[in-house]
Amino acid sequence: MPITPVVDAEVARALAAGGAVVALESTIFSTLGLPGPANREALDRCTAAVRAGGAVPALTAVVDGVPRVGVRPEEHERICGPARKAAERDLGVAVATGWEYGATTVSASLALAHAAGIGVFSTGGIGGVHRGAEVTGDVSADLDAIAHHPVVTVCAGAKAFLDLPRTLEHLEMAGVPVLGWRHDWFPAFYTRSSGLPVPHRVETAEAVASVLAHRARADCGVLLTVPIPEGAALDAAELDEVLVAALGDAEASSITGAAVTPFVLGRIGAATAGSSVPANVSLAESNCRVAAEVAVAVATSAGSRR
Ligand code: PSU
Ligand code: MN
């Protein structure tokens, strides 16, 4: 048997009743993802957006060596603190060696959500194929996790410090349907379009639920991309300079492996202090709003098939 998370009582009740549930990752809310106090604001606004949409939020994390799906508000302060980054492959290690706080990435969150029977997951941006991956081989485990858990991942695309064309190619190779929420372009996190067309545009949550229900492989997920809200988007040209500088710093500092993404995120945050953090919070909240709608549609369609 693979990992069995401890599911919070409210989440378990919702699942047993066939209700709508949205899983959330914890890396974005830890200091690895966003600086304080914005990370706490992000967590509060994300969980509120899920609830306002009629779904129950299920925050995933490893706390005191226990894999969890659904973390109580009393524990949120800890979630917003320092953490060890836990990808899917780290979950077993985090449990076996009793990590105090393993903040789940997209891949780990999908594994825990799937194990708990949750069909919808919301995040900020996914990891992808890194620039220079043809040499370093650095491809986020997020991509294969999306391809191997039957869960809808709702995201604002991926940050432009990644190689977005190759990220889309990888998702195609892995058999993942990539959808654009009322939008024709693959979003680039802080900006609404990467300039790359999204393979399929969808207009409704019911359509997304139907794509999941009719997936070609039992173990395959769906990627739903939602562009950052108009008013919150940043200037693409300015951002590009910051991204290039951040990547140069990472290389000069010999940062590799799992440390690359948090390092680059930190540099982008520092270089764009005032603007990137509110943009990040706003897109995370917007994704949660859409994810709640999708979770309601998934629950309704599962109910009618019962
Ligand atoms: N991109 C962001 N913010 C984040 C992450 C990515 O804009 O917080 C985090 C997510 O948890 C994602 C992880 O799953 O980084 C990917 O890390 P890596 O590139 O090491 O696979
Ligand atoms: Mn990596």
mmCIF file of C-alpha atoms and ligand atoms in Angstrom:
data_model
loop_
_atom_site.group_PDB
_atom_site.id
_atom_site.type_symbol
_atom_site.label_atom_id
_atom_site.label_comp_id
_atom_site.label_asym_id
_atom_site.label_seq_id
_atom_site.Cartn_x
_atom_site.Cartn_y
_atom_site.Cartn_z
ATOM 1 C CA MET A 1 0.000 0.000 0.000
ATOM 2 C CA PRO A 2 1.368 3.448 -0.839
ATOM 3 C CA ILE A 3 1.250 6.323 1.637
ATOM 4 C CA THR A 4 -1.971 6.736 3.661
ATOM 5 C CA PRO A 5 -2.447 10.326 4.799
ATOM 6 C CA VAL A 6 -4.317 11.319 7.941
ATOM 7 C CA VAL A 7 -7.409 13.097 6.617
ATOM 8 C CA ASP A 8 -8.869 15.936 8.670
ATOM 9 C CA ALA A 9 -12.394 15.282 10.006
ATOM 10 C CA GLU A 10 -14.093 18.090 8.049
ATOM 11 C CA VAL A 11 -12.445 16.966 4.802
ATOM 12 C CA ALA A 12 -13.321 13.309 5.468
ATOM 13 C CA ARG A 13 -16.976 14.226 6.112
ATOM 14 C CA ALA A 14 -17.164 16.237 2.899
ATOM 15 C CA LEU A 15 -15.643 13.378 0.891
ATOM 16 C CA ALA A 16 -17.927 10.764 2.450
ATOM 17 C CA ALA A 17 -20.952 12.923 1.608
ATOM 18 C CA GLY A 18 -19.797 13.344 -2.011
ATOM 19 C CA GLY A 19 -19.131 17.045 -1.449
ATOM 20 C CA ALA A 20 -16.674 19.367 -3.177
ATOM 21 C CA VAL A 21 -13.090 19.423 -1.867
ATOM 22 C CA VAL A 22 -10.039 21.347 -3.138
ATOM 23 C CA ALA A 23 -6.559 20.188 -2.128
ATOM 24 C CA LEU A 24 -3.848 22.843 -1.610
ATOM 25 C CA GLU A 25 -0.062 22.533 -1.486
ATOM 26 C CA SER A 26 1.944 23.965 1.419
ATOM 27 C CA THR A 27 5.254 24.989 -0.224
ATOM 28 C CA ILE A 28 3.703 28.185 -1.611
ATOM 29 C CA PHE A 29 2.507 29.160 1.917
ATOM 30 C CA SER A 30 5.792 28.300 3.636
ATOM 31 C CA THR A 31 8.732 30.700 3.563
ATOM 32 C CA LEU A 32 10.092 28.633 0.642
ATOM 33 C CA GLY A 33 7.277 29.971 -1.541
ATOM 34 C CA LEU A 34 6.349 33.445 -0.293
ATOM 35 C CA PRO A 35 7.789 35.777 2.341
ATOM 36 C CA GLY A 36 5.845 36.534 5.535
ATOM 37 C CA PRO A 37 3.364 38.054 6.193
ATOM 38 C CA ALA A 38 2.173 37.746 2.579
ATOM 39 C CA ASN A 39 2.253 33.942 2.825
ATOM 40 C CA ARG A 40 -0.282 34.034 5.664
ATOM 41 C CA GLU A 41 -2.476 36.444 3.719
ATOM 42 C CA ALA A 42 -2.256 34.100 0.729
ATOM 43 C CA LEU A 43 -3.298 31.099 2.823
ATOM 44 C CA ASP A 44 -6.232 32.992 4.367
ATOM 45 C CA ARG A 45 -7.445 34.311 1.018
ATOM 46 C CA CYS A 46 -7.034 30.935 -0.698
ATOM 47 C CA THR A 47 -8.959 28.962 1.916
ATOM 48 C CA ALA A 48 -11.662 31.678 2.021
ATOM 49 C CA ALA A 49 -11.989 31.575 -1.792
ATOM 50 C CA VAL A 50 -12.405 27.783 -1.740
ATOM 51 C CA ARG A 51 -15.105 28.044 0.933
ATOM 52 C CA ALA A 52 -16.875 30.937 -0.801
ATOM 53 C CA GLY A 53 -17.117 28.690 -3.866
ATOM 54 C CA GLY A 54 -18.869 25.972 -1.859
ATOM 55 C CA ALA A 55 -15.929 23.601 -1.387
ATOM 56 C CA VAL A 56 -13.840 22.462 1.592
ATOM 57 C CA PRO A 57 -10.107 23.313 1.498
ATOM 58 C CA ALA A 58 -7.710 20.433 2.169
ATOM 59 C CA LEU A 59 -4.227 21.759 2.826
ATOM 60 C CA THR A 60 -1.564 19.058 2.462
ATOM 61 C CA ALA A 61 1.668 18.856 4.483
ATOM 62 C CA VAL A 62 3.857 16.513 6.504
ATOM 63 C CA VAL A 63 3.675 17.635 10.141
ATOM 64 C CA ASP A 64 5.728 15.867 12.821
ATOM 65 C CA GLY A 65 6.322 12.967 10.456
ATOM 66 C CA VAL A 66 2.618 12.546 9.668
ATOM 67 C CA PRO A 67 1.333 13.009 6.092
ATOM 68 C CA ARG A 68 -1.779 15.158 6.335
ATOM 69 C CA VAL A 69 -4.701 16.126 4.129
ATOM 70 C CA GLY A 70 -6.512 19.003 5.802
ATOM 71 C CA VAL A 71 -4.670 21.088 8.374
ATOM 72 C CA ARG A 72 -6.606 22.932 11.086
ATOM 73 C CA PRO A 73 -6.452 26.772 11.259
ATOM 74 C CA GLU A 74 -4.634 26.520 14.634
ATOM 75 C CA GLU A 75 -1.734 24.955 12.736
ATOM 76 C CA HIS A 76 -1.637 27.517 9.933
ATOM 77 C CA GLU A 77 1.049 29.575 11.641
ATOM 78 C CA ARG A 78 3.370 26.619 11.419
ATOM 79 C CA ILE A 79 2.487 26.076 7.757
ATOM 80 C CA CYS A 80 3.581 29.682 7.090
ATOM 81 C CA GLY A 81 6.998 29.151 8.671
ATOM 82 C CA PRO A 82 10.283 27.627 7.547
ATOM 83 C CA ALA A 83 10.055 24.158 6.014
ATOM 84 C CA ARG A 84 11.828 21.382 4.225
ATOM 85 C CA LYS A 85 10.631 21.055 0.680
ATOM 86 C CA ALA A 86 8.841 17.738 0.181
ATOM 87 C CA ALA A 87 8.296 16.526 -3.375
ATOM 88 C CA GLU A 88 6.452 13.271 -4.046
ATOM 89 C CA ARG A 89 9.602 11.165 -3.729
ATOM 90 C CA ASP A 90 10.402 12.749 -0.349
ATOM 91 C CA LEU A 91 7.105 11.768 1.297
ATOM 92 C CA GLY A 92 8.309 8.339 2.395
ATOM 93 C CA VAL A 93 11.552 9.824 3.714
ATOM 94 C CA ALA A 94 9.700 12.604 5.571
ATOM 95 C CA VAL A 95 7.556 10.002 7.329
ATOM 96 C CA ALA A 96 10.333 7.477 7.938
ATOM 97 C CA THR A 97 12.680 10.048 9.450
ATOM 98 C CA GLY A 98 10.011 12.198 11.140
ATOM 99 C CA TRP A 99 10.381 15.571 9.397
ATOM 100 C CA GLU A 100 9.067 18.344 11.633
ATOM 101 C CA TYR A 101 7.500 20.175 8.718
ATOM 102 C CA GLY A 102 7.670 18.960 5.152
ATOM 103 C CA ALA A 103 6.042 21.530 2.873
ATOM 104 C CA THR A 104 4.414 19.699 -0.022
ATOM 105 C CA THR A 105 5.151 20.702 -3.599
ATOM 106 C CA VAL A 106 2.672 20.121 -6.418
ATOM 107 C CA SER A 107 3.890 16.535 -6.890
ATOM 108 C CA ALA A 108 3.603 15.592 -3.204
ATOM 109 C CA SER A 109 0.230 17.320 -2.892
ATOM 110 C CA LEU A 110 -1.146 15.402 -5.864
ATOM 111 C CA ALA A 111 0.009 12.106 -4.346
ATOM 112 C CA LEU A 112 -1.690 12.924 -1.024
ATOM 113 C CA ALA A 113 -4.848 14.298 -2.672
ATOM 114 C CA HIS A 114 -5.161 11.177 -4.828
ATOM 115 C CA ALA A 115 -4.611 8.895 -1.828
ATOM 116 C CA ALA A 116 -7.414 10.730 -0.001
ATOM 117 C CA GLY A 117 -9.804 10.558 -2.971
ATOM 118 C CA ILE A 118 -9.748 14.274 -3.848
ATOM 119 C CA GLY A 119 -10.202 15.176 -7.523
ATOM 120 C CA VAL A 120 -9.220 18.864 -7.638
ATOM 121 C CA PHE A 121 -6.029 20.625 -6.552
ATOM 122 C CA SER A 122 -5.158 24.333 -6.687
ATOM 123 C CA THR A 123 -1.734 25.954 -6.708
ATOM 124 C CA GLY A 124 0.036 29.099 -7.947
ATOM 125 C CA GLY A 125 2.376 27.893 -10.664
ATOM 126 C CA ILE A 126 3.591 24.405 -11.464
ATOM 127 C CA GLY A 127 7.217 23.382 -11.797
ATOM 128 C CA GLY A 128 8.318 22.458 -15.297
ATOM 129 C CA VAL A 129 11.255 21.868 -17.591
ATOM 130 C CA HIS A 130 14.059 24.217 -16.560
ATOM 131 C CA ARG A 131 15.969 26.289 -19.089
ATOM 132 C CA GLY A 132 19.118 24.345 -19.931
ATOM 133 C CA ALA A 133 17.465 21.022 -19.049
ATOM 134 C CA GLU A 134 19.101 19.529 -22.151
ATOM 135 C CA VAL A 135 22.347 19.743 -20.148
ATOM 136 C CA THR A 136 21.242 19.561 -16.495
ATOM 137 C CA GLY A 137 18.269 17.198 -16.911
ATOM 138 C CA ASP A 138 16.325 19.402 -14.475
ATOM 139 C CA VAL A 139 12.657 18.621 -15.036
ATOM 140 C CA SER A 140 10.247 19.132 -12.142
ATOM 141 C CA ALA A 141 8.634 16.010 -10.692
ATOM 142 C CA ASP A 142 5.402 18.027 -10.858
ATOM 143 C CA LEU A 143 4.980 17.107 -14.520
ATOM 144 C CA ASP A 144 5.056 13.339 -14.052
ATOM 145 C CA ALA A 145 2.877 13.628 -10.950
ATOM 146 C CA ILE A 146 0.222 15.501 -12.959
ATOM 147 C CA ALA A 147 0.438 12.660 -15.499
ATOM 148 C CA HIS A 148 -0.002 9.936 -12.871
ATOM 149 C CA HIS A 149 -2.709 11.115 -10.482
ATOM 150 C CA PRO A 150 -6.320 11.474 -11.669
ATOM 151 C CA VAL A 151 -6.688 15.000 -10.310
ATOM 152 C CA VAL A 152 -7.389 18.374 -11.963
ATOM 153 C CA THR A 153 -4.489 20.740 -11.201
ATOM 154 C CA VAL A 154 -5.537 24.399 -11.372
ATOM 155 C CA CYS A 155 -2.620 26.793 -11.903
ATOM 156 C CA ALA A 156 -1.605 30.101 -13.507
ATOM 157 C CA GLY A 157 0.722 28.247 -15.869
ATOM 158 C CA ALA A 158 4.378 28.296 -14.889
ATOM 159 C CA LYS A 159 6.931 31.020 -14.242
ATOM 160 C CA ALA A 160 8.848 32.226 -17.275
ATOM 161 C CA PHE A 161 12.203 31.315 -15.681
ATOM 162 C CA LEU A 162 11.324 27.817 -16.891
ATOM 163 C CA ASP A 163 11.475 26.643 -20.491
ATOM 164 C CA LEU A 164 7.762 26.956 -21.242
ATOM 165 C CA PRO A 165 7.754 25.481 -24.783
ATOM 166 C CA ARG A 166 9.533 22.370 -23.488
ATOM 167 C CA THR A 167 7.236 22.230 -20.472
ATOM 168 C CA LEU A 168 4.250 22.060 -22.837
ATOM 169 C CA GLU A 169 6.029 19.432 -24.965
ATOM 170 C CA HIS A 170 6.700 17.332 -21.865
ATOM 171 C CA LEU A 171 3.039 17.494 -20.824
ATOM 172 C CA GLU A 172 2.038 16.404 -24.323
ATOM 173 C CA MET A 173 4.467 13.479 -24.217
ATOM 174 C CA ALA A 174 3.169 12.476 -20.775
ATOM 175 C CA GLY A 175 -0.410 12.429 -22.084
ATOM 176 C CA VAL A 176 -1.746 15.314 -19.979
ATOM 177 C CA PRO A 177 -4.659 17.339 -21.376
ATOM 178 C CA VAL A 178 -3.816 21.040 -20.960
ATOM 179 C CA LEU A 179 -6.811 23.391 -20.810
ATOM 180 C CA GLY A 180 -7.107 27.181 -20.862
ATOM 181 C CA TRP A 181 -9.805 28.662 -18.639
ATOM 182 C CA ARG A 182 -11.729 31.024 -20.953
ATOM 183 C CA HIS A 183 -8.336 31.821 -22.506
ATOM 184 C CA ASP A 184 -6.390 30.792 -25.624
ATOM 185 C CA TRP A 185 -2.841 31.084 -24.286
ATOM 186 C CA PHE A 186 -0.675 29.177 -21.825
ATOM 187 C CA PRO A 187 -0.255 31.720 -19.008
ATOM 188 C CA ALA A 188 3.190 32.619 -17.652
ATOM 189 C CA PHE A 189 2.252 33.116 -13.989
ATOM 190 C CA TYR A 190 2.773 36.900 -13.554
ATOM 191 C CA THR A 191 1.600 37.556 -17.102
ATOM 192 C CA ARG A 192 -1.559 36.348 -18.837
ATOM 193 C CA SER A 193 0.144 34.868 -21.850
ATOM 194 C CA SER A 194 3.426 33.142 -22.611
ATOM 195 C CA GLY A 195 2.754 33.633 -26.308
ATOM 196 C CA LEU A 196 2.266 29.866 -26.588
ATOM 197 C CA PRO A 197 -1.210 28.655 -27.493
ATOM 198 C CA VAL A 198 -2.939 26.439 -24.968
ATOM 199 C CA PRO A 199 -4.061 23.188 -26.658
ATOM 200 C CA HIS A 200 -7.733 23.453 -25.629
ATOM 201 C CA ARG A 201 -9.883 26.284 -24.369
ATOM 202 C CA VAL A 202 -12.749 25.552 -21.942
ATOM 203 C CA GLU A 203 -15.585 27.829 -20.867
ATOM 204 C CA THR A 204 -17.181 25.978 -17.945
ATOM 205 C CA ALA A 205 -16.363 23.995 -14.825
ATOM 206 C CA GLU A 206 -18.661 21.245 -16.129
ATOM 207 C CA ALA A 207 -16.464 20.874 -19.207
ATOM 208 C CA VAL A 208 -13.369 20.468 -17.012
ATOM 209 C CA ALA A 209 -15.129 17.847 -14.862
ATOM 210 C CA SER A 210 -16.164 16.028 -18.033
ATOM 211 C CA VAL A 211 -12.588 15.987 -19.377
ATOM 212 C CA LEU A 212 -11.482 14.372 -16.094
ATOM 213 C CA ALA A 213 -14.347 11.869 -16.143
ATOM 214 C CA HIS A 214 -13.523 10.819 -19.722
ATOM 215 C CA ARG A 215 -9.737 10.680 -19.364
ATOM 216 C CA ALA A 216 -8.077 8.093 -21.566
ATOM 217 C CA ARG A 217 -5.961 6.573 -18.796
ATOM 218 C CA ALA A 218 -7.178 5.738 -15.290
ATOM 219 C CA ASP A 219 -4.145 7.353 -13.665
ATOM 220 C CA CYS A 220 -3.917 10.565 -15.699
ATOM 221 C CA GLY A 221 -4.646 14.076 -14.457
ATOM 222 C CA VAL A 222 -5.765 17.279 -16.184
ATOM 223 C CA LEU A 223 -3.980 20.632 -16.167
ATOM 224 C CA LEU A 224 -6.295 23.657 -16.076
ATOM 225 C CA THR A 225 -4.507 26.963 -16.613
ATOM 226 C CA VAL A 226 -6.086 30.201 -15.399
ATOM 227 C CA PRO A 227 -4.497 33.515 -16.401
ATOM 228 C CA ILE A 228 -3.682 35.948 -13.585
ATOM 229 C CA PRO A 229 -6.544 38.484 -13.131
ATOM 230 C CA GLU A 230 -6.149 41.445 -15.535
ATOM 231 C CA GLY A 231 -5.531 44.101 -12.885
ATOM 232 C CA ALA A 232 -2.863 42.059 -11.086
ATOM 233 C CA ALA A 233 -0.654 41.152 -14.092
ATOM 234 C CA LEU A 234 2.940 42.459 -14.271
ATOM 235 C CA ASP A 235 4.891 43.936 -17.183
ATOM 236 C CA ALA A 236 6.458 41.111 -19.221
ATOM 237 C CA ALA A 237 9.574 42.986 -20.429
ATOM 238 C CA GLU A 238 10.554 44.236 -16.951
ATOM 239 C CA LEU A 239 10.030 40.791 -15.549
ATOM 240 C CA ASP A 240 12.185 39.128 -18.172
ATOM 241 C CA GLU A 241 15.224 41.131 -17.068
ATOM 242 C CA VAL A 242 14.667 40.056 -13.456
ATOM 243 C CA LEU A 243 14.265 36.403 -14.461
ATOM 244 C CA VAL A 244 17.439 36.370 -16.505
ATOM 245 C CA ALA A 245 19.401 37.986 -13.635
ATOM 246 C CA ALA A 246 17.948 35.507 -11.112
ATOM 247 C CA LEU A 247 18.935 32.545 -13.297
ATOM 248 C CA GLY A 248 22.436 33.971 -13.738
ATOM 249 C CA ASP A 249 22.802 34.315 -9.947
ATOM 250 C CA ALA A 250 21.664 30.722 -9.437
ATOM 251 C CA GLU A 251 24.263 29.469 -11.882
ATOM 252 C CA ALA A 252 27.025 31.667 -10.434
ATOM 253 C CA SER A 253 26.184 30.403 -6.928
ATOM 254 C CA SER A 254 26.243 26.764 -8.163
ATOM 255 C CA ILE A 255 22.667 26.192 -7.006
ATOM 256 C CA THR A 256 21.330 22.854 -8.279
ATOM 257 C CA GLY A 257 18.540 20.334 -7.779
ATOM 258 C CA ALA A 258 15.592 21.046 -5.506
ATOM 259 C CA ALA A 259 17.245 24.285 -4.309
ATOM 260 C CA VAL A 260 16.960 25.967 -7.739
ATOM 261 C CA THR A 261 13.272 26.904 -7.622
ATOM 262 C CA PRO A 262 13.246 28.383 -4.073
ATOM 263 C CA PHE A 263 16.455 30.307 -4.865
ATOM 264 C CA VAL A 264 15.092 31.815 -8.074
ATOM 265 C CA LEU A 265 11.738 32.583 -6.391
ATOM 266 C CA GLY A 266 13.615 34.426 -3.635
ATOM 267 C CA ARG A 267 15.609 36.484 -6.151
ATOM 268 C CA ILE A 268 12.510 37.412 -8.150
ATOM 269 C CA GLY A 269 10.734 38.384 -4.934
ATOM 270 C CA ALA A 270 13.624 40.567 -3.791
ATOM 271 C CA ALA A 271 14.092 42.277 -7.164
ATOM 272 C CA THR A 272 10.408 43.089 -7.645
ATOM 273 C CA ALA A 273 9.525 43.412 -3.974
ATOM 274 C CA GLY A 274 6.393 45.531 -4.102
ATOM 275 C CA SER A 275 4.809 44.062 -7.197
ATOM 276 C CA SER A 276 5.478 40.331 -7.531
ATOM 277 C CA VAL A 277 4.210 39.277 -4.117
ATOM 278 C CA PRO A 278 0.730 40.846 -4.394
ATOM 279 C CA ALA A 279 0.481 39.446 -7.934
ATOM 280 C CA ASN A 280 1.348 35.987 -6.610
ATOM 281 C CA VAL A 281 -1.257 36.204 -3.839
ATOM 282 C CA SER A 282 -3.904 37.431 -6.235
ATOM 283 C CA LEU A 283 -3.383 34.654 -8.786
ATOM 284 C CA ALA A 284 -3.329 31.973 -6.080
ATOM 285 C CA GLU A 285 -6.680 33.254 -4.797
ATOM 286 C CA SER A 286 -8.124 33.433 -8.297
ATOM 287 C CA ASN A 287 -7.042 29.827 -8.976
ATOM 288 C CA CYS A 288 -8.799 28.735 -5.778
ATOM 289 C CA ARG A 289 -11.992 30.438 -6.907
ATOM 290 C CA VAL A 290 -11.941 28.509 -10.196
ATOM 291 C CA ALA A 291 -10.868 25.284 -8.447
ATOM 292 C CA ALA A 292 -13.879 25.470 -6.104
ATOM 293 C CA GLU A 293 -16.190 25.784 -9.106
ATOM 294 C CA VAL A 294 -14.514 22.795 -10.745
ATOM 295 C CA ALA A 295 -14.706 20.769 -7.495
ATOM 296 C CA VAL A 296 -18.452 21.437 -7.282
ATOM 297 C CA ALA A 297 -18.839 20.276 -10.897
ATOM 298 C CA VAL A 298 -16.706 17.165 -10.260
ATOM 299 C CA ALA A 299 -18.800 16.303 -7.181
ATOM 300 C CA THR A 300 -22.053 16.862 -9.091
ATOM 301 C CA SER A 301 -21.005 14.721 -12.038
ATOM 302 C CA ALA A 302 -19.733 11.943 -9.741
ATOM 303 C CA GLY A 303 -23.059 12.113 -7.871
ATOM 304 C CA SER A 304 -25.108 11.728 -11.039
ATOM 305 C CA ARG A 305 -23.039 8.694 -12.106
ATOM 306 C CA ARG A 306 -23.534 6.918 -8.774
HETATM 307 N N1 PSU B 1 6.640 27.984 -8.667
HETATM 308 C C1 PSU B 1 6.197 29.081 -8.029
HETATM 309 N N2 PSU B 1 6.033 29.060 -6.675
HETATM 310 C C2 PSU B 1 6.284 27.930 -5.939
HETATM 311 C C3 PSU B 1 6.740 26.755 -6.623
HETATM 312 C C4 PSU B 1 6.900 26.824 -7.979
HETATM 313 O O1 PSU B 1 5.948 30.093 -8.665
HETATM 314 O O2 PSU B 1 6.136 27.949 -4.707
HETATM 315 C C5 PSU B 1 6.979 25.493 -5.855
HETATM 316 C C6 PSU B 1 5.769 24.533 -5.987
HETATM 317 O O3 PSU B 1 5.578 23.869 -4.749
HETATM 318 C C7 PSU B 1 6.239 23.543 -7.035
HETATM 319 C C8 PSU B 1 7.720 23.464 -6.712
HETATM 320 O O4 PSU B 1 5.611 22.284 -6.966
HETATM 321 O O5 PSU B 1 8.094 24.799 -6.405
HETATM 322 C C9 PSU B 1 8.531 22.922 -7.869
HETATM 323 O O6 PSU B 1 9.855 22.758 -7.471
HETATM 324 P P1 PSU B 1 10.909 22.040 -8.448
HETATM 325 O O7 PSU B 1 11.139 23.013 -9.568
HETATM 326 O O8 PSU B 1 12.133 21.818 -7.597
HETATM 327 O O9 PSU B 1 10.285 20.775 -8.902
HETATM 328 MN MN MN B 2 14.373 20.205 -10.212
#
